[in-house]
Coordinates of C-alpha atoms and ligand atoms in Angstrom, one line a residue:
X1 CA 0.0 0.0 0.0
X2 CA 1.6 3.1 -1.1
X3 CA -0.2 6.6 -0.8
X4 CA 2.9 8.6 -2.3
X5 CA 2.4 7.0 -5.2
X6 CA -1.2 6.9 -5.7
X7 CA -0.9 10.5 -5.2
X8 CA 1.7 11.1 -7.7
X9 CA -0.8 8.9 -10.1
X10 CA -3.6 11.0 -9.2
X11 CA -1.4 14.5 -10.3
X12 CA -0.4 12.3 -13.4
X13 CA -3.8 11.4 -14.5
X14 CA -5.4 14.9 -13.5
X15 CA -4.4 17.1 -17.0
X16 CA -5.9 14.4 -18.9
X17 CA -9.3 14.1 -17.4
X18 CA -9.1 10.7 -17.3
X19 CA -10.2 8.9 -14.0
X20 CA -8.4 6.0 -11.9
X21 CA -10.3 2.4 -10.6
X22 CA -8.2 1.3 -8.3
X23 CA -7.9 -2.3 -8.6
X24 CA -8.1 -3.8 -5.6
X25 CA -8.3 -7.4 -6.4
X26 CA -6.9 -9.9 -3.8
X27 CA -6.0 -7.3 -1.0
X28 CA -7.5 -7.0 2.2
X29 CA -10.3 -4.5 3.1
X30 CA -8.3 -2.6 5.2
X31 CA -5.9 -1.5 2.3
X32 CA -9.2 -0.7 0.4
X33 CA -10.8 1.4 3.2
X34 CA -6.8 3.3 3.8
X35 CA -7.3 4.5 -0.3
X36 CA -10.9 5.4 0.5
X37 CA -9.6 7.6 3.4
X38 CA -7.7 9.1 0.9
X39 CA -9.7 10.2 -1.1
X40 CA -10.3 7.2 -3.8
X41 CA -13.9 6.2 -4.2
X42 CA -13.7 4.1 -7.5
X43 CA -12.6 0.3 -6.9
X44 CA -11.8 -2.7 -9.5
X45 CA -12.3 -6.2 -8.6
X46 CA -12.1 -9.4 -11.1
X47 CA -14.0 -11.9 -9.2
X48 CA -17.9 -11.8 -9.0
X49 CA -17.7 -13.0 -5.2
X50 CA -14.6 -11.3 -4.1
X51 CA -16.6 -7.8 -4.9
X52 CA -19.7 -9.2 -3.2
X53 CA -18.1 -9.9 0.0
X54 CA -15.8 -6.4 -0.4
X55 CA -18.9 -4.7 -1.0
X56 CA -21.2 -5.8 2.0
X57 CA -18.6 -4.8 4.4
X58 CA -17.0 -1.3 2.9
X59 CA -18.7 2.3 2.7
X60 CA -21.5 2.7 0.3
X61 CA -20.7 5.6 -1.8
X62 CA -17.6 3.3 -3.4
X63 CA -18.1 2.6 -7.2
X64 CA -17.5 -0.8 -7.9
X65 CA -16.6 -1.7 -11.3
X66 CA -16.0 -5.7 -12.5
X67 CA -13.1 -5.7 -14.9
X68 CA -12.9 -9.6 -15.1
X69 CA -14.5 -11.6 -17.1
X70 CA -17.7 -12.8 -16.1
X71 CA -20.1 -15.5 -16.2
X72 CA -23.9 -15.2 -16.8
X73 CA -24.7 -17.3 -14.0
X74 CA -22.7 -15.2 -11.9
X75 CA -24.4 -11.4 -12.6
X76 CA -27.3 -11.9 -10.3
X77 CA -24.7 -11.5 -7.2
X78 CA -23.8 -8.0 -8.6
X79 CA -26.3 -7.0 -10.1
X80 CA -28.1 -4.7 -7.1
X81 CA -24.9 -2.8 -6.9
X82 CA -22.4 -2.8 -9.5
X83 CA -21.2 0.6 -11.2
X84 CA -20.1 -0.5 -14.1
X85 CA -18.9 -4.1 -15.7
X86 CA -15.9 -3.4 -18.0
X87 CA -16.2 -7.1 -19.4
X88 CA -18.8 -7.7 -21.7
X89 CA -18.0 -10.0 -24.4
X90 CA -20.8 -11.6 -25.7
X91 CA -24.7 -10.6 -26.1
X92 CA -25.5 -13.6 -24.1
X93 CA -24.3 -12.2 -21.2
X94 CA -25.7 -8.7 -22.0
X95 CA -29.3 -10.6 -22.1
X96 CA -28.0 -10.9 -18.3
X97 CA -27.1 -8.7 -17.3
X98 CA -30.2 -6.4 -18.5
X99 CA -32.6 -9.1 -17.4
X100 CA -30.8 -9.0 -13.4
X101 CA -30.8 -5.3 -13.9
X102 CA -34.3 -5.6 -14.5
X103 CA -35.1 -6.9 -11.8
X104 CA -33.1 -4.7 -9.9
X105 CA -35.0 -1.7 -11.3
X106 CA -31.6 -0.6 -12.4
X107 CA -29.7 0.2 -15.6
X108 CA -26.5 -1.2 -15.3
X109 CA -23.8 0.6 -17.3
X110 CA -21.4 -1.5 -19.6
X111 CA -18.4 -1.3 -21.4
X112 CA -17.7 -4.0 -24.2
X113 CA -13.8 -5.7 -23.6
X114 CA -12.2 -6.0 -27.1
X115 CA -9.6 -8.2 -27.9
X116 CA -6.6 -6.1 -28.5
X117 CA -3.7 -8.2 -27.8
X118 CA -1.4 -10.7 -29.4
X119 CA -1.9 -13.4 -27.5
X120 CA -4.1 -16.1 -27.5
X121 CA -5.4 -16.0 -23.4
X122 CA -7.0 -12.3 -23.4
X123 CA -10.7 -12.6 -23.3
X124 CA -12.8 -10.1 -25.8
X125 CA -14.6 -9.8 -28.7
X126 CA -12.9 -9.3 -32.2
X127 CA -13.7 -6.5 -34.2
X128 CA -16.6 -8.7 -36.7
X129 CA -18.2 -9.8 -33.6
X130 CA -18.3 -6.4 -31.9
X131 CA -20.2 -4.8 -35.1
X132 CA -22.4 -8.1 -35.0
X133 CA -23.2 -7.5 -31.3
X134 CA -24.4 -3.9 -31.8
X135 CA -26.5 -4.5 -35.3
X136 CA -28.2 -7.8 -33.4
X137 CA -31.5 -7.3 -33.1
X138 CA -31.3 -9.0 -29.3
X139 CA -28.8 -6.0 -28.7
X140 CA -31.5 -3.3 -29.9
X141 CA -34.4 -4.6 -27.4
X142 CA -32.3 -4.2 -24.4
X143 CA -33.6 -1.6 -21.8
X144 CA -31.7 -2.0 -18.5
X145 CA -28.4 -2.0 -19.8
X146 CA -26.4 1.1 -21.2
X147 CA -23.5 0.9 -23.1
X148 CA -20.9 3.6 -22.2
X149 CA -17.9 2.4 -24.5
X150 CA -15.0 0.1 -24.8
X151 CA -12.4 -1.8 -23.0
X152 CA -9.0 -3.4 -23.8
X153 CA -6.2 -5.0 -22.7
X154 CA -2.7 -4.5 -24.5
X155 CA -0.3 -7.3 -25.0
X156 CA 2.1 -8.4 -22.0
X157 CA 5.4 -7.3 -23.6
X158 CA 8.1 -5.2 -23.0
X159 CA 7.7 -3.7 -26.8
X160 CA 6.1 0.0 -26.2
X161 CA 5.3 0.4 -30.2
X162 CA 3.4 -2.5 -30.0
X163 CA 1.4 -1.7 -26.9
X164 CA 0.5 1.9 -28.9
X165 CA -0.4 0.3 -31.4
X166 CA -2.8 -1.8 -29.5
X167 CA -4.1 1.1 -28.2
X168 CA -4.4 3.4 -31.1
X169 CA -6.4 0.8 -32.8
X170 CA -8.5 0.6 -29.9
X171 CA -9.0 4.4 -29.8
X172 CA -9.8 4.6 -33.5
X173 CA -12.2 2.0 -33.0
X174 CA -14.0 3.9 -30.1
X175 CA -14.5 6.8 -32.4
X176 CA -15.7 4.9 -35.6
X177 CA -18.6 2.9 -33.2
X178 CA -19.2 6.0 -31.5
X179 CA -19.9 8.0 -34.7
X180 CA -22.1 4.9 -36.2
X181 CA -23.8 3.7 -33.2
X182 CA -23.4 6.0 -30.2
X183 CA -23.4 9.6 -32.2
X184 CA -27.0 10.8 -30.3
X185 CA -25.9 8.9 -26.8
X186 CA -23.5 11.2 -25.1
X187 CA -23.2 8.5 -21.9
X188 CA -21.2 6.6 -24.9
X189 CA -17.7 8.0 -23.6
X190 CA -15.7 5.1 -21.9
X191 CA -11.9 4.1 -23.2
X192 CA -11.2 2.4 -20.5
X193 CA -7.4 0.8 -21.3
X194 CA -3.8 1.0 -19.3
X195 CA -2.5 -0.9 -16.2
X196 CA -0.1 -0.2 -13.8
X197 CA 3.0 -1.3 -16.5
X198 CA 1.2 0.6 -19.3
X199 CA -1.0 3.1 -18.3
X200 CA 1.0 6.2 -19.7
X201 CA 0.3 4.8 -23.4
X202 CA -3.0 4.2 -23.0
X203 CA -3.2 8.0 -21.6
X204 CA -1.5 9.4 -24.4
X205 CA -4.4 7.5 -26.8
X206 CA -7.1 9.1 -25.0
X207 CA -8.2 6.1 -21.8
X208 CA -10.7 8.2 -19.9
X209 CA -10.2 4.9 -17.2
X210 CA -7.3 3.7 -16.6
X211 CA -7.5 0.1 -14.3
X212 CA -4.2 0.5 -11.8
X213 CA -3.8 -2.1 -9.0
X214 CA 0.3 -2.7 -7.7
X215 CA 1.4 0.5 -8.8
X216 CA -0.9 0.7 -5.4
X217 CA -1.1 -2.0 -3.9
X218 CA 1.9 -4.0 -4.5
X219 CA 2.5 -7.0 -5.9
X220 CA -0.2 -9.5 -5.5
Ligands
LIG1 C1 -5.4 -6.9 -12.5 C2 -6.0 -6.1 -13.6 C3 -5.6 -4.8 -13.8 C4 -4.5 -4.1 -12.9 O1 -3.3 -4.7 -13.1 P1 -1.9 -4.0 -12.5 O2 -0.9 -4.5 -13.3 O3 -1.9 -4.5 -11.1 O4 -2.1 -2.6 -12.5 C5 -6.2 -4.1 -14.8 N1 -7.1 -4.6 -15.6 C6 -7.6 -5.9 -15.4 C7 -8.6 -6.5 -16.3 C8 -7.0 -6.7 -14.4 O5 -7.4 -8.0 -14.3

């Protein structure tokens, strides 16, 4: 836990209106609640029940926002009070997600993960299936879900060109769905890219989230 630097990150961050989640995966409350005391309010967990259980026992006016990837079965535990899910990959688990938010009486703001990287383990959706998901017509009768933009993770590599490309691409295709699908919805206005070992890059390509945990935290 290291407030120094989560205060030199906040000064970073500040001149490009971007905002930090604090990913707080795998530490204890008490380092969550030492943040919180310091001013953080936004908090990013990958596991459904991990955030459930952080969430019962930590102040009320914290955002949560899921960045992992998440099953259907698994979005009635969050549903009531999740902020935002940055992990949406498929419109299966959008019918979800809308149909628990329902229930809730909510609408639960989403950001759809794209698949960015080289490698084969990230989770996303490719660009095809991404303009498939938004011209589906099960996409179209959704109510309780909003889509506020996009999400991506850059490769693992030491290569900086290749992570902004990664990113570039991602940002370019922000603005091309935002100009064919989004251009009347001004909520549509999520990048959310960048980690603790890349987050400069993505802030230079315009992340308006940027997902930070050891930077933090420390190692997990
Ligand atoms: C863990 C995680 C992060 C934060 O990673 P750090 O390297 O600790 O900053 C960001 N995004 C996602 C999706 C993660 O799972």
């Amino acid at each position: 836990m290291n407030i120094e630097k989560y205060k030199q990150l906040i000064s970073e961050i500040k001149p490009c209106k971007a905002r930090l989640i604090a990913v707080s995966k795998t530490k204890p409350t008490e380092d969550i609640l030492a943040l919180y005391q310091a001013g953080q309010k936004i908090f990013g967990e990958n596991k459904v029940q991990e955030m459930a259980s952080k969430y019962e026992v930590l102040p009320k006016d914290i955002e949560w926002h899921l960045i992992g990837h998440l099953q259907s079965n698994k979005v009635k535990y969050i549903a009531p009070f999740v902020n935002m899910i940055h992990s949406v990959d498929s419109v299966k688990l959008l019918m979800e997600i809308n149909k628990q938010a329902e229930k809730n009486k909510r609408v639960i703001p989403c950001l759809l993960q794209i698949f960015i990287a080289s490698e084969e383990t990230k989770f996303g959706l490719s660009r095809d299936e991404l303009f498939q998901l938004l011209d589906s017509k099960e996409f179209r009768g959704l109510k309780n879900i909003r889509i506020c933009g996009l999400m991506g993770m850059a490769s693992n590599t030491e290569n900086e060109k290749q992570i902004d490309a990664e990113f570039a691409g991602l940002k370019n295709l922000f603005d091309r769905v935002k100009l064919k699908y989004f251009a009347e919805e001004p909520s549509f206005k999520e990048l959310s890219m960048g980690m603790s070992s890349d987050y400069k890059i993505a802030l230079a390509h315009g992340a308006t989230l940027i997902r930070v945990g050891s930077i933090i935290f420390g190692n997990r």
